[in-house]
Amino acid sequence: MMEIMEGSHAVANAVRMCRPQVIAAYPITPQTHIVEALAEMVADCRLDAEYITVESEFSALSACLGASAAGSRVYSATTSQGLALMFEVCFNTAGLRLPVVMSIVNRALGAPLSIWNDQQDSIALRDSGWLQFYAEDNQEATDLHYVAYRVAEDRRVLLPAFVCFDGYILSHTYEPVEMLTEEQVDRYLPKYRPVHRLDSADPISIGLFASPDYYTEFRYQIDQAVKGSMQVIREAGRQFGEMFGRDYASPVEEYRMDDADCAIVAMGSICGTAKDAIDEMRKEGRKAGLLRIRTFRPFPAEEVRKALSGVSSVAVLDKNISLGSKGAVALEVRDALYGSGVPVLDYIIALGGRDVAKKDIKSVVDMAAAGKGDLFYGLREEVLR
Amino acid sequence: MTGEQCSLFESGHRACGGCAAALAARTILDAAGRDTIVVSATGCMEVFSTPYPETAWNVPWIHSLFENNSAVASGISAALKKQGRKEKVIAIGGDGASFDIGMLCLSGAFERGHDFVYICYDNEAYMNTGIQRSGATPYDASTTTSPAGKCSTGNPRPKKDLPAILAAHGAPYVATATVAYLPDLKKKIRKALDTEGPCYVQVHAPCCTGWGFESEKTIAIARLAVETGLFVSYEMENGQVTRVKKVVRKPVEEYLKEQRRFRHLFRPQRNDAEIAKIQAIADRNAEKFAIDIVLKK
Ligand SMILES: Cc1ncc(C[n+]2csc(CCOP(=O)(O)OP(=O)(O)O)c2C)c(N)n1
Ligand code: SF4
Ligand SMILES: [Mg+2]
């Protein structure tokens, strides 16, 4: 059934239907509506979960880690400063192979303080071993939670996952969303059956310390699991499509890429604007296309290479910056295209909530065609003076 | 193991000979039994008990980080509740994990009232990283970050009163104990486990390596701490002190002179002024907890 809902509420509803047994979260703008909605559901007995009102994000993820190790399905949500505070626990959760699912309502990182959207927060955790999905709209933001649990808990994966969607732009926006029913979700997402758990009937030790003789092999196995999750993502995404009509089998989405000359590469809600801009450019006879990256970890290098090999220029829109280097998406795309000769230009854009309109997308395409890139787009010179 | 009874905390771990923390670990599990899940913080006990692929723990055990054992325990406790399981949850941390870096998580977990027991084995410094001071290091102890020197007499601050802080959170049961009296330690751990809600047991655990004494003297040193009044063994129920170990007090000097960390108070020359300050700490403890046994003439 189609419903007009706020993004946060749609996500909270999806999470409810995933039946997490333990929720631990700490409020932070613009994530708050999700955790408030979940608290209300627990208070009204619409969600049968232990809700731990932790004193910090650091404890939120630590509590989820503990509950997951004890064999429960768990959930948390955060953003920006909260995610930064979880940094140490994020690496630990992945290293311990615990399938925690967490919503990241993407927001800029201070300083300067900003509550507005970009993707610096989750990008900063790209090396942590968490799977990372980026939603374009609220429909996808809700659906990806079901998919994320399926993939994370799969025995071949056993890794935590971020479901990322843009703060305010999606979280606080009302859009029509087709919500699944509880029965549908139960059919898609089986009850959580942990492979290992803390259990006195079968005592195991988790989180030992590894000498140089073992550490590398542990990291290798985690890397293999992250890479190997791509196959599971494809399966889970395809099955979602077969059951509910929205297919998430591919880690990327190609939009008007067939005969594209200039390809835009981006993640998240900015892709909606890019698609509209591309439609207009197409009417003007300009062959622009979009490659949207839905799964950033594992990075779909193969799909990216396939989609971009024929184009004459690639313009990457990065809502993040690895200070002193480039945007993270551009670095990945360049790496994927290494040796192909396709020029990849980077545009740091839409940081800290700066709005992006269709005209901006068009001017990026113009700049890329002229070979001008690797820059912060739209700098306000008067502020810099 | 042949001939001996298997302990839930296996021998063969990598602790220094004479390590009180290892003795504490074994005693904790003896008291707690099989149906216990242990969450360890990073520190000596974690490192010496679990060098991959070995483990000394015959109960379910997890280590995540240095400062989050109480938060991890909160999550485990919530999960067990939801799953209808009855196992007990014990979080164990050193004094660094408990008094300092993990204080936020510890306070949060106690305020929320999770049903678990937190045990701090207190060896009065960060031993695993090489004897740096912590909030539990006693006044004048020389550590690698509070070294005694020409213009320093060692650690400049007295020990933080963590039991009182946790009692102020409304913890139903808070106790201090020591490896000097293992049956008492066991009893207190049992009591903490049998009490609903968050309970705290702080175990004084002398460290031969960090404090500088011969490894066979661990228990003697632990006793002296009690007998001088520098460590007080007591129980608090719902914020009230209900039981205290009384002693015929000895001068603090008898405890201090046995340890390298206080050597600068005696050599190259005796520092009477500083020794008197430490005696005053013991005297205050004695008064506060009424530990003195008054001998009838
Ligand atoms: C966040 C973080 N900071 C610092 C460390 C380094 N570190 C590991 S153990 C430790 C000291 C542990 O002291 P304590 O809790 O008293 O336990 P002990 O080793 O004395 O038994 C430190 C500083 C760490 N592992 N993590
Ligand atoms: S350094 Fe101290 S606490 Fe650590 S293992 Fe050795 S004796 Fe035990
Ligand atoms: Mg210590």
XYZ file of C-alpha atoms in Angstrom, chain A residues 143-144 146-147 150 180 184 187-188 233-250 294:
28
model
C 13.674 -1.364 1.396
C 17.418 -1.403 1.937
C 15.295 -5.474 4.839
C 18.025 -6.246 2.342
C 19.323 -10.376 4.982
C 5.555 -3.976 2.965
C 5.760 -9.976 3.542
C 8.670 -14.148 4.356
C 11.675 -12.204 3.080
C 23.769 -8.679 -2.066
C 22.923 -9.626 -5.648
C 20.934 -12.649 -4.511
C 19.107 -10.812 -1.743
C 18.419 -7.838 -4.030
C 17.146 -10.035 -6.824
C 14.874 -11.972 -4.504
C 13.487 -8.726 -3.153
C 12.657 -7.767 -6.725
C 11.005 -11.089 -7.431
C 8.879 -10.866 -4.310
C 7.976 -7.178 -4.266
C 8.785 -5.785 -7.693
C 11.658 -3.500 -6.769
C 14.915 -5.056 -7.825
C 18.122 -4.335 -5.926
C 20.247 -7.044 -7.500
C 22.749 -4.617 -8.969
C 24.022 2.080 -4.326
